[in-house]
Short mmCIF file of C-alpha atoms in Angstrom, two decimals:
data_model
loop_
_atom_site.label_atom_id
_atom_site.label_comp_id
_atom_site.label_asym_id
_atom_site.label_seq_id
_atom_site.Cartn_x
_atom_site.Cartn_y
_atom_site.Cartn_z
CA MET L 1 0.00 0.00 0.00
CA THR L 2 1.38 3.39 -0.99
CA VAL L 3 0.94 6.17 1.56
CA PRO L 4 0.27 9.51 -0.16
CA ALA L 5 2.38 12.52 0.74
CA LEU L 6 0.86 15.01 3.11
CA ARG L 7 1.38 17.77 0.57
CA PRO L 8 2.69 17.44 -2.98
CA THR L 9 5.95 19.14 -3.87
CA PRO L 10 5.12 22.31 -5.81
CA PRO L 11 6.25 22.51 -9.43
CA ALA L 12 9.20 24.68 -10.40
CA GLU L 13 6.99 27.53 -11.53
CA SER L 14 4.96 27.56 -8.31
CA THR L 15 5.02 30.64 -6.12
CA ALA L 16 3.90 28.68 -3.06
CA GLY L 17 7.27 29.14 -1.39
CA ARG L 18 5.92 30.84 1.71
CA VAL L 19 4.15 27.86 3.26
CA ALA L 20 5.75 26.80 6.55
CA ASP L 21 5.56 23.54 8.45
CA CYS L 22 6.15 23.93 12.20
CA ILE L 23 7.32 21.76 15.06
CA ALA L 24 6.69 23.13 18.56
CA ASP L 25 8.62 21.82 21.56
CA ALA L 26 7.60 21.96 25.20
CA ASP L 27 10.50 24.29 26.05
CA GLY L 28 9.21 27.01 23.69
CA ARG L 29 11.42 26.13 20.71
CA ILE L 30 9.71 26.28 17.31
CA THR L 31 11.21 24.98 14.07
CA PHE L 32 9.90 26.50 10.83
CA ASP L 33 10.44 24.65 7.53
CA LEU L 34 9.49 26.67 4.45
CA LEU L 35 9.04 25.32 0.96
CA ARG L 36 11.66 27.05 -1.13
CA ASP L 37 10.63 29.11 -4.13
CA ARG L 38 13.00 27.53 -6.66
CA ARG L 39 13.27 30.74 -8.67
CA GLU L 40 14.97 32.35 -5.67
CA GLY L 41 17.78 29.79 -5.65
CA GLY L 42 17.82 29.60 -1.87
CA ALA L 43 17.73 33.38 -1.31
CA PRO L 44 20.87 33.71 0.86
CA GLY L 45 20.25 36.17 3.65
CA ALA L 46 16.49 35.69 3.77
CA VAL L 47 14.93 35.82 7.24
CA LEU L 48 11.75 34.69 8.90
CA LEU L 49 10.39 37.71 10.71
CA LEU L 50 8.06 37.52 13.72
CA ARG L 51 6.22 40.75 14.52
CA LEU L 52 4.05 41.40 17.54
CA ARG L 53 0.61 42.24 16.22
CA GLY L 54 -0.33 45.89 16.49
CA THR L 55 3.24 47.23 16.51
CA LYS L 56 3.93 47.71 12.79
CA GLY L 57 4.70 51.33 12.01
CA ARG L 58 4.78 52.39 15.66
CA SER L 59 7.77 54.36 16.89
CA ASP L 60 7.01 53.37 20.49
CA ARG L 61 7.00 49.63 19.88
CA VAL L 62 7.33 47.69 23.13
CA ALA L 63 8.88 44.75 21.27
CA GLU L 64 11.25 44.63 18.34
CA ASP L 65 10.73 42.29 15.42
CA VAL L 66 12.34 38.90 15.93
CA ARG L 67 14.49 38.01 12.92
CA LEU L 68 15.39 34.34 12.37
CA PRO L 69 17.88 33.43 9.61
CA LEU L 70 16.56 31.04 6.94
CA SER L 71 19.09 28.39 5.91
CA PRO L 72 18.82 25.50 3.42
CA ASP L 73 18.18 22.21 5.21
CA GLY L 74 19.37 20.04 2.32
CA ASP L 75 15.89 18.77 1.48
CA GLY L 76 14.62 21.56 -0.73
CA ARG L 77 13.47 23.65 2.21
CA LEU L 78 14.58 26.66 4.18
CA ARG L 79 14.69 26.31 7.95
CA ALA L 80 14.47 28.86 10.76
CA VAL L 81 14.53 28.09 14.47
CA LEU L 82 13.07 30.14 17.29
CA PRO L 83 15.09 29.13 20.39
CA GLY L 84 13.23 28.37 23.58
CA THR L 85 15.44 30.94 25.29
CA ALA L 86 14.39 33.78 22.95
CA GLU L 87 12.34 36.47 24.64
CA LEU L 88 8.91 37.14 23.14
CA ALA L 89 6.36 39.40 24.77
CA GLU L 90 2.94 37.96 25.45
CA GLY L 91 0.64 38.37 22.47
CA ARG L 92 0.19 37.27 18.87
CA TRP L 93 3.20 37.30 16.56
CA ASP L 94 2.60 37.28 12.81
CA ALA L 95 5.11 35.49 10.56
CA TRP L 96 6.65 37.10 7.47
CA VAL L 97 9.51 36.37 5.10
CA GLN L 98 11.87 39.16 4.17
CA GLN L 99 14.25 38.78 1.24
CA PRO L 100 17.75 40.35 1.34
CA GLY L 101 18.06 43.78 -0.22
CA THR L 102 14.33 44.47 -0.13
CA ASP L 103 11.99 46.29 2.19
CA GLY L 104 9.01 44.14 1.24
CA GLU L 105 7.64 41.31 3.35
CA THR L 106 5.67 38.23 2.33
CA ALA L 107 3.12 36.68 4.67
CA VAL L 108 3.64 33.05 5.62
CA GLU L 109 0.86 30.49 5.31
CA PRO L 110 0.54 27.58 7.76
CA GLY L 111 1.45 24.09 6.60
CA ILE L 112 1.67 21.04 8.84
CA ARG L 113 1.87 21.97 12.52
CA ASP L 114 3.28 19.32 14.86
CA LEU L 115 2.10 20.31 18.34
CA ARG L 116 2.26 16.91 20.04
CA ALA L 117 4.91 18.00 22.53
CA LEU L 118 2.50 20.63 23.91
CA VAL L 119 -0.28 18.20 24.85
CA ASP L 120 -0.68 17.66 28.61
CA ARG L 121 2.40 19.75 29.30
CA THR L 122 3.45 19.80 32.95
CA PRO L 123 6.19 22.32 33.67
CA ASP L 124 8.51 21.69 36.59
CA PRO L 125 7.22 23.88 39.46
CA GLY L 126 10.81 24.34 40.60
CA GLY L 127 11.86 25.61 37.18
CA THR L 128 9.29 28.34 36.70
CA VAL L 129 11.00 31.16 38.58
CA GLY L 130 11.05 33.17 35.36
CA GLY L 131 7.48 32.25 34.59
CA VAL L 132 5.57 29.81 32.43
CA VAL L 133 6.19 30.42 28.74
CA VAL L 134 3.92 28.89 26.08
CA ARG L 135 4.21 29.34 22.29
CA ILE L 136 1.73 27.84 19.85
CA PRO L 137 1.95 28.31 16.06
CA TYR L 138 -1.57 28.61 14.66
CA PRO L 139 -3.53 29.63 11.54
CA THR L 140 -5.16 33.05 11.71
CA ALA L 141 -8.72 33.71 10.57
CA ASP L 142 -7.42 34.97 7.22
CA GLY L 143 -5.25 31.90 6.64
CA ARG L 144 -1.85 33.14 7.72
CA LEU L 145 0.70 31.77 10.19
CA ALA L 146 1.13 33.34 13.61
CA VAL L 147 2.51 32.36 17.00
CA ARG L 148 0.45 32.83 20.16
CA CYS L 149 2.74 33.51 23.10
CA TRP L 150 1.94 33.57 26.81
CA VAL L 151 4.37 34.69 29.52
CA ARG L 152 2.91 34.20 32.98
CA ALA L 153 4.88 34.69 36.20
CA PRO L 154 3.39 33.34 38.37
CA HIS L 155 0.75 31.25 36.60
CA ALA L 156 -2.52 29.64 37.73
CA GLU L 157 -3.47 26.81 35.33
CA ALA L 158 -7.16 25.92 35.31
CA GLY L 159 -7.93 22.21 35.36
CA PRO L 160 -11.19 20.25 35.55
CA ILE L 161 -14.44 22.12 36.15
CA THR L 162 -17.30 20.35 37.90
CA PHE L 163 -20.84 21.58 38.35
CA GLY L 164 -22.94 21.47 41.49
CA PRO L 165 -26.52 22.64 41.97
CA ALA L 166 -25.49 26.12 43.14
CA ALA L 167 -21.76 26.50 42.36
CA MET L 168 -19.00 25.41 40.02
CA THR L 169 -15.76 23.94 41.35
CA VAL L 170 -12.43 24.54 39.63
CA ASP L 171 -9.28 22.56 40.35
CA GLY L 172 -5.92 23.77 39.11
CA THR L 173 -2.17 24.03 39.49
CA LEU L 174 -0.22 27.03 40.72
CA TYR L 175 3.27 27.75 39.37
CA GLY L 176 5.74 30.24 40.80
CA ALA L 177 3.83 31.01 44.00
CA GLU L 178 2.45 29.35 47.11
CA LEU L 179 -0.97 29.57 48.70
CA GLY L 180 -1.38 31.32 52.02
CA ASP L 181 -4.07 30.63 54.60
CA ASP L 182 -6.03 33.63 53.29
CA ALA L 183 -5.94 32.59 49.62
CA CYS L 184 -9.08 33.34 47.63
CA VAL L 185 -10.46 33.64 44.14
CA GLU L 186 -11.84 36.97 42.98
CA ALA L 187 -14.47 37.41 40.26
CA ARG L 188 -14.12 40.81 38.61
CA PRO L 189 -16.67 42.28 36.21
CA ALA L 190 -15.08 44.17 33.35
CA GLY L 191 -15.07 47.89 34.11
CA HIS L 192 -16.64 47.56 37.57
CA PRO L 193 -13.95 46.57 40.12
CA GLU L 194 -16.11 47.80 43.01
CA ARG L 195 -18.51 44.90 42.37
CA SER L 196 -15.89 42.15 42.68
CA CYS L 197 -16.66 39.21 44.93
CA ARG L 198 -14.46 36.56 46.53
CA ALA L 199 -14.58 32.89 47.48
CA PRO L 200 -12.04 30.90 49.55
CA VAL L 201 -9.34 28.77 47.92
CA THR L 202 -7.85 25.59 49.34
CA GLY L 203 -4.84 23.58 48.19
CA ARG L 204 -1.36 22.30 48.87
CA ASP L 205 1.80 21.20 47.05
CA GLY L 206 1.09 23.38 44.04
CA SER L 207 -2.61 22.54 43.63
CA PHE L 208 -5.60 24.78 44.28
CA SER L 209 -9.37 24.39 44.33
CA PHE L 210 -12.32 26.71 44.79
CA SER L 211 -16.09 26.74 44.48
CA LEU L 212 -17.73 29.83 43.05
CA PRO L 213 -21.51 30.30 43.30
CA TYR L 214 -23.39 30.93 40.07
CA ASP L 215 -25.48 33.53 41.86
CA LEU L 216 -22.79 36.15 42.54
CA PRO L 217 -23.88 38.32 45.46
CA THR L 218 -22.58 41.54 43.91
CA ALA L 219 -23.88 40.99 40.38
CA GLY L 220 -27.04 43.02 40.88
CA PRO L 221 -29.74 43.01 38.19
CA VAL L 222 -28.48 41.27 35.06
CA THR L 223 -30.17 42.89 32.07
CA ALA L 224 -27.40 42.22 29.53
CA PRO L 225 -24.58 39.67 29.26
CA GLN L 226 -21.79 40.18 31.79
CA LEU L 227 -18.29 38.68 31.74
CA TRP L 228 -16.57 38.17 35.10
CA GLU L 229 -12.82 37.50 35.03
CA LEU L 230 -11.43 35.04 37.59
CA TRP L 231 -8.24 35.87 39.48
CA LEU L 232 -6.36 33.88 42.11
CA LEU L 233 -5.16 35.87 45.12
CA PRO L 234 -2.63 33.53 46.74
CA GLY L 235 -2.46 35.42 50.03
CA GLY L 236 0.46 35.07 52.41
CA PRO L 237 3.93 36.22 51.27
CA SER L 238 3.18 35.31 47.63
CA GLY L 239 0.24 37.70 47.59
CA SER L 240 2.07 40.79 48.74
CA GLY L 241 2.34 43.44 46.09
CA THR L 242 0.29 41.59 43.47
CA GLY L 243 -3.10 42.35 42.03
CA GLY L 244 -3.82 38.68 41.58
CA ILE L 245 -2.93 35.88 39.18
CA ARG L 246 -5.12 35.43 36.11
CA ILE L 247 -6.59 31.93 36.00
CA SER L 248 -6.08 30.50 32.50
CA CYS L 249 -5.67 27.25 30.61
CA ILE L 250 -2.61 27.43 28.36
CA LEU L 251 -0.63 24.24 28.93
CA ASP L 252 -1.73 22.33 25.85
CA ASP L 253 -1.95 22.81 22.08
CA ILE L 254 -5.15 24.90 21.95
CA TRP L 255 -4.49 28.55 21.08
CA ASP L 256 -8.12 29.75 21.36
CA ARG L 257 -10.52 27.94 23.69
CA LYS L 258 -13.35 30.46 23.41
CA LYS L 259 -15.46 28.60 20.84
CA ILE L 260 -14.20 25.10 21.62
CA PHE L 261 -14.97 24.78 25.34
CA VAL L 262 -18.63 25.72 25.69
CA TYR L 263 -20.25 24.76 28.99
CA PRO L 264 -23.99 24.43 29.65
CA PRO L 265 -25.48 27.36 31.57
CA ARG L 266 -27.04 26.96 35.01
CA ALA L 267 -30.08 28.89 36.15
CA THR L 268 -29.69 31.16 39.17
CA THR L 269 -32.19 33.21 41.09
CA GLY L 270 -33.57 36.27 39.38
CA ASP L 271 -33.90 34.74 35.90
CA VAL L 272 -30.15 34.66 35.25
CA LEU L 273 -28.10 32.02 33.44
CA ALA L 274 -24.47 31.43 34.50
CA ALA L 275 -21.76 29.43 32.76
CA PRO L 276 -17.96 29.27 32.89
CA CYS L 277 -16.24 30.16 29.64
CA TYR L 278 -12.86 31.02 28.20
CA SER L 279 -11.79 34.21 26.50
CA ALA L 280 -9.95 34.26 23.18
CA ASP L 281 -6.78 34.48 25.30
CA ASN L 282 -7.70 31.26 27.18
CA ASP L 283 -8.50 33.13 30.40
CA LEU L 284 -11.21 31.57 32.57
CA CYS L 285 -14.34 33.67 33.13
CA LEU L 286 -17.90 33.37 34.39
CA ARG L 287 -20.59 34.59 32.02
CA LEU L 288 -23.92 35.86 33.30
CA GLU L 289 -26.85 36.66 31.05
CA PRO L 290 -30.58 37.20 31.50
CA VAL L 291 -33.01 34.46 30.64
CA GLN L 292 -34.62 35.18 27.29
CA ARG L 293 -38.37 34.90 27.65
CA HIS L 294 -40.69 34.62 24.67
CA ASP L 295 -44.19 35.72 25.60
#
């Protein structure tokens, strides 16, 4: 039996030289293999450019473009490697190819993405002094290649969510901090910090757990959808000088959990539906919305 190739080799006249296959490693290293445009003859001096989205053309850029040399790999491809030790700010980094002697840039399209090393990742709690760093190459909505990067120090990784009759329970793992006796979780409504509410957190040896009622006491009348962000306040020495640790789920190969993890809503008092959800940045939230009645 002949196994077909994952993607046919483009003919010599093809311009599809900007498609990149990626391999992501658990330590943050990403290898990019680009199909070579044969008319360029290898394009010595070409670079793969990573640019933090929203910074092009700004003189006050908080992050410089990351330029990775493209070198022939001996198999008709050009290879660039982003080291795990390279510093990338948190955000979305778009990929471009820049040819030597030109100011123009060509967008890169995603090919095969090998993300197996990111599944069920469990960083060493003792090795996260500098924070938890996650990098996931992904296809954008318009079909281009980008890298989603998180840099969290410390980091609260959300785990299983279970549902009771009046509250949801979240278990997770805490990296880079320890829980104090006064640890708690804080639900914060966007734009209204004065309405935040708290619930106690328990845990030990790097784990944490909390139960948050669906019927938040400070929510007030819910006449339109509300999104409440969830933050872990570790308390004790770890909590001094911090505004809290955002609770997120980033230690796998999913770059956008918002539309993938959809939980059933639970009815609360006052004709309100409540459900946990994730933002497009994989941050855990609680969504409240009024019950829609059809008279």
